[in-house]
Amino acid sequence: MTDLGSLATEPLFGLALPELWFALLFFIFGMFLFLDGFDFGVGVLFATRDDHEKEQLLAAVGPFWDGNEVWLVVFGGTLFAAFPAAYANLFSRHYLLMFAILAALGLRGLAPEMYEERDDDQWRRFWGSAFVAGSTATPFLLGLFVMNWILGSATILTLPGILAGLTVVTLTVVDGAAFLGLKTRGSLRDDASEYGIRAVVSYLVLAVITLCVTYATAPSLRSSFQSPVVVVLVLVTGLLTAGYAAATRQQRYYLAFATAASLVFTLVALLAVLMFPFIDRATGLTVRDAIISTLPLNLMTIMTSVLLPLVLGYFAVLYFAFRGPVERVGMAD
Amino acid sequence: MVDPVTASRLQFAITTIVHIIFPVMSMGLAPFLIYFTWKEIRTERPLYEQLRRFWTKIFAVSFVVGTVTGLVLEFEFGTNFAAFSTTAGELFGGPLALEGMMAFMLEATFLGIFVFGRDRVSDRLYMLSSIAVGLGTWLSAVWILIANSWMQTPRGFDVVVENGHRVVKLTDPLAAYFNPRFPYMFVHMQNSAVESVALFMAGVAAYYVFRHHIWGYSIEHIDFWEKTLKIALVALLITAPLQVLHGDAYARHVSETQPQKFAAMEAVWETDASVPEYIVAFPTELDELLNPRTKELFGIGIPGGASWLASGGDPQAMIRGLESFSTEAPPVAIVFWAFRIMVALGFWFILLAFWGAYRWRRGELFDDDLLHKALMGSSLLGFVAVEVGWIVTEVGRQPWVIQGVMRTSDGVSPGLTSAEATFTLFGFVTGYTLLLGLYIYVVGRLIRAGPPSRDSLQTTTESHVDSEVLDSD
């Protein structure tokens, strides 16, 4: 056996690694929801645009969405790597829901690529609708899935889950509209802003309703709700909502985009707080129960602390290269 | 209704069989794209820009479909093989997570620049992007093959019982990750990816060259296709002989580390010395023809051939028969035939490569109609060889999902019902058929459309100015 010294027995730097990986898992989910979230939002708004503007929407997300979606792959991989028992239980329990998510994501992934392949009306109508359907269904199903995960529910359709799904869809529209604020100009940007403001109001209303319904229907979660952090996060959400609307009205699009990102991460933090200390409430698995043993955990921590900053660096290069609006429709060919 | 174990196995088989096409396309195209980009930047010849653009489009479509199908694969470990995931997660999950973080991220982010950024970024960053994309595809294979090869030759772990489950605990990461099978698998896989894409390129190019030089059609950008054919032939000339060389070493390694798989590859039931290498074999009873586990064989073989292969040169060597193992044999006929098809194709590709090289040397590369027909007919055979190769690997290791540690049937999710599994199996067959059809349709269209015309290439400087103006506002 290779000598790996204290790596095999002692947690790295004496850190509480299970909790750290729980936080990391939600950070990765947050990155996915924020980055691919604006792709979904753009996909939903795709339904409202004319042909020329549709091209612009596709050009706006074109260079980014492949990379954005990889955060979901990394999320799945991280859950598998750090909490394999939770990964296995959760995904096999929500068997059909997982396949629905994959189908919706597949449709969303294929549609923009296919849309560009031919320019006859029928083909574009079909793939345009597929893009809208995939972009709406994916965040809805993900919201449903995450809420069921927190509730520890074995049934697919739960009232809090459905409400959470709708909430997440409105959030992606908020996000997508903010992104279009940066990437477009003129009437397209004005329209997107209008949708963004309406979406952010809906988001706040839906989020509050979802929380109330969850509180009322899930007694097991009540103690988590009483954490002061939850109150703070809800208040922050309210403030950010107002901030988003104000920033959009004043045409301060970078600020609007930053508030949209903050809204996403606030939601993800709220979900994490509601779930903790469990990683899978249905089986009673806590974060500490489900974590892998010290040696692989330490190795994963070392690898990730090198790789994650690198990955964020790649994204910085990509977003910097494609900064500024897409005036010309500049697809690859 | 199909029982959950069978349905899960079928589903996984379908997912992998379809998925592998797209990573092979990406991994195989990657070195070509790096070369085209480098030449384009160095020579500024429009021909290389055409080559880069044309093959990048095919790369991009393959990448998208590969992402969609690969995501499904990643989640299937949880949905259908939860017991396996619980048991082996500590070892198996790590490589998957690292594939995402280390490789897939690199590939996907720089693909954005590579596909959309030619006139947005400097030549240097553009060149770097093409290398990053290529490196990403190859690193993906490193991590995926680490995970897979560990299942074939598991090392560096202990099995303990935890909460009533048997769980694999990682004790020696280096031994586990760089297990004995890994180097064989990696070299064989990467080389086959480049070889498959070289064959594909050669086949497509041969079609246009054939129509132009043999049938006399006027083909636009015929120099583009001539160049493609030459580059593909060079790649084939390097990869085809290599594939057979390390394939031979690989087979010997299998006979040492997975003797049951090797026995299935050769359909050896009784332990024996001087085992012949059957070129073909059939059941002696006609009604046994469709039974993959049939035993009474009539075959035509080279005396001592299999023994010679297994031992690396001794025609009298002993080979352990399938009867001597305590576990049920894998479906022998499938493994036996898949192996033979792979080997036969491997030799055919060498023949093609030398045939092409000979004609080229004599200055007749564009005149031999039979060669063109052979290349056209072989354009997809590289992918066939990859598929049957994986069938040997994956069917051959049955009944084990982790060799000697866990059986596949014990790895399936315990709560899965027949109804759920059958429903999704049906969904998979339909969905994946449509997906594959769509992919073939789109790639076919791209090929028929041919390379971008040279007039459209000269717009780069103009749009560069455009984007400068935009950046400043």
mmCIF file of C-alpha atoms in Angstrom, chain A residues 1-2 4 21 24 28 58-59 62-78 80-81 84-85 87-89 91-96 98-99 102 105-107 109-110 113-114 117-119 123 127 183 185 285 289 291-296 299-300 303-304 307-308 311 314-315 317-318 320-328 330-333, chain B residues 8 11 53 57 60-61 63-65 67-68 71-86 88-90 92-94 96-102 104-106 108-113 115-117 119-121 125 143 163 169-175 177 413 416 420-421 423-424 428 435 438-439 441-442 445-446 452 456 463 466 470-471 473:
data_model
loop_
_atom_site.group_PDB
_atom_site.id
_atom_site.type_symbol
_atom_site.label_atom_id
_atom_site.label_comp_id
_atom_site.label_asym_id
_atom_site.label_seq_id
_atom_site.Cartn_x
_atom_site.Cartn_y
_atom_site.Cartn_z
ATOM 1 C CA MET A 1 0.000 0.000 0.000
ATOM 2 C CA THR A 2 1.180 3.486 -0.833
ATOM 3 C CA LEU A 4 -0.502 8.301 2.462
ATOM 4 C CA TRP A 21 -18.913 18.857 1.051
ATOM 5 C CA LEU A 24 -19.917 22.460 -1.824
ATOM 6 C CA ILE A 28 -22.343 23.484 -7.377
ATOM 7 C CA LEU A 58 -29.703 31.785 -29.537
ATOM 8 C CA ALA A 59 -26.610 33.808 -30.352
ATOM 9 C CA GLY A 62 -24.686 29.980 -27.874
ATOM 10 C CA PRO A 63 -21.135 30.082 -26.531
ATOM 11 C CA PHE A 64 -22.158 29.547 -22.910
ATOM 12 C CA TRP A 65 -24.795 26.920 -22.476
ATOM 13 C CA ASP A 66 -22.640 23.814 -23.036
ATOM 14 C CA GLY A 67 -20.379 24.874 -20.192
ATOM 15 C CA ASN A 68 -23.280 25.925 -17.996
ATOM 16 C CA GLU A 69 -24.936 22.553 -18.261
ATOM 17 C CA VAL A 70 -21.783 20.746 -17.187
ATOM 18 C CA TRP A 71 -22.411 22.031 -13.656
ATOM 19 C CA LEU A 72 -25.282 19.535 -13.492
ATOM 20 C CA VAL A 73 -22.952 16.724 -14.511
ATOM 21 C CA VAL A 74 -20.534 17.876 -11.822
ATOM 22 C CA PHE A 75 -23.387 18.042 -9.320
ATOM 23 C CA GLY A 76 -24.363 14.432 -10.054
ATOM 24 C CA GLY A 77 -20.725 13.357 -9.913
ATOM 25 C CA THR A 78 -20.125 15.181 -6.628
ATOM 26 C CA PHE A 80 -22.058 10.243 -6.157
ATOM 27 C CA ALA A 81 -18.463 10.773 -5.072
ATOM 28 C CA PRO A 84 -22.857 7.553 -2.688
ATOM 29 C CA ALA A 85 -25.545 6.038 -0.470
ATOM 30 C CA TYR A 87 -27.067 9.338 -4.501
ATOM 31 C CA ALA A 88 -28.199 5.743 -4.912
ATOM 32 C CA ASN A 89 -31.236 5.987 -2.629
ATOM 33 C CA PHE A 91 -32.139 8.584 -7.602
ATOM 34 C CA SER A 92 -33.584 5.094 -7.442
ATOM 35 C CA ARG A 93 -36.490 6.306 -5.293
ATOM 36 C CA HIS A 94 -37.348 9.090 -7.735
ATOM 37 C CA TYR A 95 -36.824 6.779 -10.683
ATOM 38 C CA LEU A 96 -39.495 8.100 -13.037
ATOM 39 C CA MET A 98 -35.234 11.381 -12.855
ATOM 40 C CA PHE A 99 -36.038 10.088 -16.318
ATOM 41 C CA LEU A 102 -33.281 13.727 -18.286
ATOM 42 C CA LEU A 105 -32.896 18.277 -20.414
ATOM 43 C CA GLY A 106 -32.214 16.240 -23.522
ATOM 44 C CA LEU A 107 -34.884 18.111 -25.425
ATOM 45 C CA GLY A 109 -29.996 20.406 -25.135
ATOM 46 C CA LEU A 110 -30.811 19.229 -28.635
ATOM 47 C CA GLU A 113 -28.456 22.895 -31.966
ATOM 48 C CA MET A 114 -31.142 21.410 -34.222
ATOM 49 C CA GLU A 117 -29.439 23.108 -38.758
ATOM 50 C CA ARG A 118 -32.212 23.960 -41.181
ATOM 51 C CA ASP A 119 -34.058 27.138 -41.999
ATOM 52 C CA TRP A 123 -38.433 22.499 -38.774
ATOM 53 C CA TRP A 127 -37.423 22.801 -32.592
ATOM 54 C CA LYS A 183 -26.534 40.753 -24.163
ATOM 55 C CA ARG A 185 -30.126 46.265 -26.934
ATOM 56 C CA LEU A 285 -29.277 9.471 6.279
ATOM 57 C CA ASP A 289 -23.732 9.023 7.933
ATOM 58 C CA ILE A 291 -20.083 10.691 3.686
ATOM 59 C CA ILE A 292 -17.359 8.459 2.240
ATOM 60 C CA SER A 293 -14.380 7.456 4.367
ATOM 61 C CA THR A 294 -11.546 9.781 5.258
ATOM 62 C CA LEU A 295 -8.936 8.794 2.684
ATOM 63 C CA PRO A 296 -11.014 9.286 -0.477
ATOM 64 C CA LEU A 299 -8.161 13.165 -1.803
ATOM 65 C CA MET A 300 -11.338 14.572 -3.312
ATOM 66 C CA MET A 303 -8.315 17.615 -6.057
ATOM 67 C CA THR A 304 -11.336 19.879 -5.843
ATOM 68 C CA LEU A 307 -9.782 22.100 -9.872
ATOM 69 C CA LEU A 308 -12.621 24.362 -8.802
ATOM 70 C CA VAL A 311 -12.888 25.793 -13.633
ATOM 71 C CA TYR A 314 -12.188 28.865 -17.596
ATOM 72 C CA PHE A 315 -15.576 30.463 -17.130
ATOM 73 C CA VAL A 317 -12.035 33.475 -19.867
ATOM 74 C CA LEU A 318 -15.173 32.383 -21.729
ATOM 75 C CA PHE A 320 -14.729 37.732 -20.950
ATOM 76 C CA ALA A 321 -14.211 36.620 -24.560
ATOM 77 C CA PHE A 322 -17.921 36.974 -25.274
ATOM 78 C CA ARG A 323 -18.622 40.073 -23.210
ATOM 79 C CA GLY A 324 -20.896 42.746 -24.586
ATOM 80 C CA PRO A 325 -24.103 42.499 -26.562
ATOM 81 C CA VAL A 326 -24.813 40.405 -29.634
ATOM 82 C CA GLU A 327 -25.852 42.947 -32.225
ATOM 83 C CA ARG A 328 -24.849 40.934 -35.212
ATOM 84 C CA GLY A 330 -22.839 35.765 -35.346
ATOM 85 C CA MET A 331 -23.282 32.025 -35.309
ATOM 86 C CA ALA A 332 -20.409 29.796 -36.306
ATOM 87 C CA ASP A 333 -21.490 29.840 -39.915
ATOM 88 C CA SER B 8 -31.868 -2.492 -16.258
ATOM 89 C CA GLN B 11 -31.298 -0.277 -20.686
ATOM 90 C CA ARG B 53 -14.826 24.776 -39.734
ATOM 91 C CA LYS B 57 -19.501 21.479 -36.902
ATOM 92 C CA ALA B 60 -20.176 20.301 -32.031
ATOM 93 C CA VAL B 61 -23.213 18.196 -32.961
ATOM 94 C CA PHE B 63 -20.677 16.921 -28.399
ATOM 95 C CA VAL B 64 -24.282 17.969 -27.797
ATOM 96 C CA VAL B 65 -25.716 14.506 -28.396
ATOM 97 C CA THR B 67 -23.695 15.311 -23.428
ATOM 98 C CA VAL B 68 -27.357 14.371 -23.529
ATOM 99 C CA LEU B 71 -25.845 12.630 -18.574
ATOM 100 C CA VAL B 72 -28.345 9.788 -18.731
ATOM 101 C CA LEU B 73 -25.526 7.306 -18.221
ATOM 102 C CA GLU B 74 -24.229 9.112 -15.150
ATOM 103 C CA PHE B 75 -27.661 9.171 -13.534
ATOM 104 C CA GLU B 76 -28.425 5.547 -14.446
ATOM 105 C CA PHE B 77 -25.911 4.343 -11.890
ATOM 106 C CA GLY B 78 -28.187 5.877 -9.265
ATOM 107 C CA THR B 79 -31.546 5.048 -10.773
ATOM 108 C CA ASN B 80 -31.005 1.480 -11.978
ATOM 109 C CA PHE B 81 -27.878 0.281 -10.213
ATOM 110 C CA ALA B 82 -28.341 1.762 -6.747
ATOM 111 C CA ALA B 83 -26.961 -1.321 -4.985
ATOM 112 C CA PHE B 84 -23.807 -1.112 -7.089
ATOM 113 C CA SER B 85 -23.555 2.632 -6.433
ATOM 114 C CA THR B 86 -23.913 2.158 -2.690
ATOM 115 C CA ALA B 88 -18.732 0.891 -4.996
ATOM 116 C CA GLY B 89 -19.520 4.602 -4.696
ATOM 117 C CA GLU B 90 -16.416 5.411 -2.721
ATOM 118 C CA PHE B 92 -16.457 4.700 -8.576
ATOM 119 C CA GLY B 93 -18.003 8.089 -7.794
ATOM 120 C CA GLY B 94 -14.660 9.854 -7.441
ATOM 121 C CA LEU B 96 -16.936 10.367 -12.335
ATOM 122 C CA ALA B 97 -16.823 13.589 -10.316
ATOM 123 C CA LEU B 98 -13.263 14.235 -11.415
ATOM 124 C CA GLU B 99 -14.197 13.598 -15.025
ATOM 125 C CA GLY B 100 -16.787 16.343 -14.716
ATOM 126 C CA MET B 101 -14.555 18.819 -12.945
ATOM 127 C CA MET B 102 -11.257 18.150 -14.649
ATOM 128 C CA PHE B 104 -15.730 17.908 -19.139
ATOM 129 C CA MET B 105 -15.557 21.471 -17.811
ATOM 130 C CA LEU B 106 -12.391 22.120 -19.808
ATOM 131 C CA ALA B 108 -17.305 22.442 -22.651
ATOM 132 C CA THR B 109 -16.114 25.947 -21.753
ATOM 133 C CA PHE B 110 -13.393 26.094 -24.377
ATOM 134 C CA LEU B 111 -15.729 24.597 -26.958
ATOM 135 C CA GLY B 112 -17.724 27.825 -26.611
ATOM 136 C CA ILE B 113 -14.641 29.775 -27.666
ATOM 137 C CA VAL B 115 -16.991 27.169 -32.045
ATOM 138 C CA PHE B 116 -17.980 30.815 -31.751
ATOM 139 C CA GLY B 117 -14.807 32.723 -31.068
ATOM 140 C CA ASP B 119 -12.984 36.372 -34.734
ATOM 141 C CA ARG B 120 -13.326 37.281 -31.065
ATOM 142 C CA VAL B 121 -10.110 36.043 -29.498
ATOM 143 C CA LEU B 125 -6.030 31.926 -27.272
ATOM 144 C CA TRP B 143 -11.383 9.108 -15.797
ATOM 145 C CA ASN B 163 -25.233 -0.832 7.983
ATOM 146 C CA LYS B 169 -13.455 1.043 1.030
ATOM 147 C CA LEU B 170 -10.602 2.704 -0.825
ATOM 148 C CA THR B 171 -7.260 1.856 0.781
ATOM 149 C CA ASP B 172 -4.754 2.579 -1.965
ATOM 150 C CA PRO B 173 -5.907 5.166 -4.508
ATOM 151 C CA LEU B 174 -2.919 4.793 -6.817
ATOM 152 C CA ALA B 175 -3.362 1.039 -7.059
ATOM 153 C CA TYR B 177 -6.960 4.215 -10.198
ATOM 154 C CA SER B 413 -31.687 -1.063 -7.429
ATOM 155 C CA LEU B 416 -37.105 -1.028 -8.780
ATOM 156 C CA GLU B 420 -41.037 1.156 -13.950
ATOM 157 C CA ALA B 421 -38.102 -0.578 -15.577
ATOM 158 C CA PHE B 423 -41.683 1.638 -19.035
ATOM 159 C CA THR B 424 -38.314 3.391 -19.111
ATOM 160 C CA PHE B 428 -35.131 4.423 -24.055
ATOM 161 C CA LEU B 435 -31.831 10.483 -31.250
ATOM 162 C CA LEU B 438 -31.612 12.601 -35.859
ATOM 163 C CA TYR B 439 -27.840 12.567 -35.420
ATOM 164 C CA TYR B 441 -29.676 12.903 -40.444
ATOM 165 C CA VAL B 442 -27.904 16.054 -39.256
ATOM 166 C CA ARG B 445 -26.837 17.016 -44.120
ATOM 167 C CA LEU B 446 -23.586 18.607 -43.015
ATOM 168 C CA PRO B 452 -18.151 26.506 -46.254
ATOM 169 C CA SER B 456 -17.720 33.377 -46.761
ATOM 170 C CA SER B 463 -16.583 41.206 -38.164
ATOM 171 C CA ASP B 466 -17.498 44.979 -35.695
ATOM 172 C CA LEU B 470 -19.292 46.703 -29.809
ATOM 173 C CA ASP B 471 -16.815 46.042 -27.031
ATOM 174 C CA ASP B 473 -19.694 50.651 -25.888
#
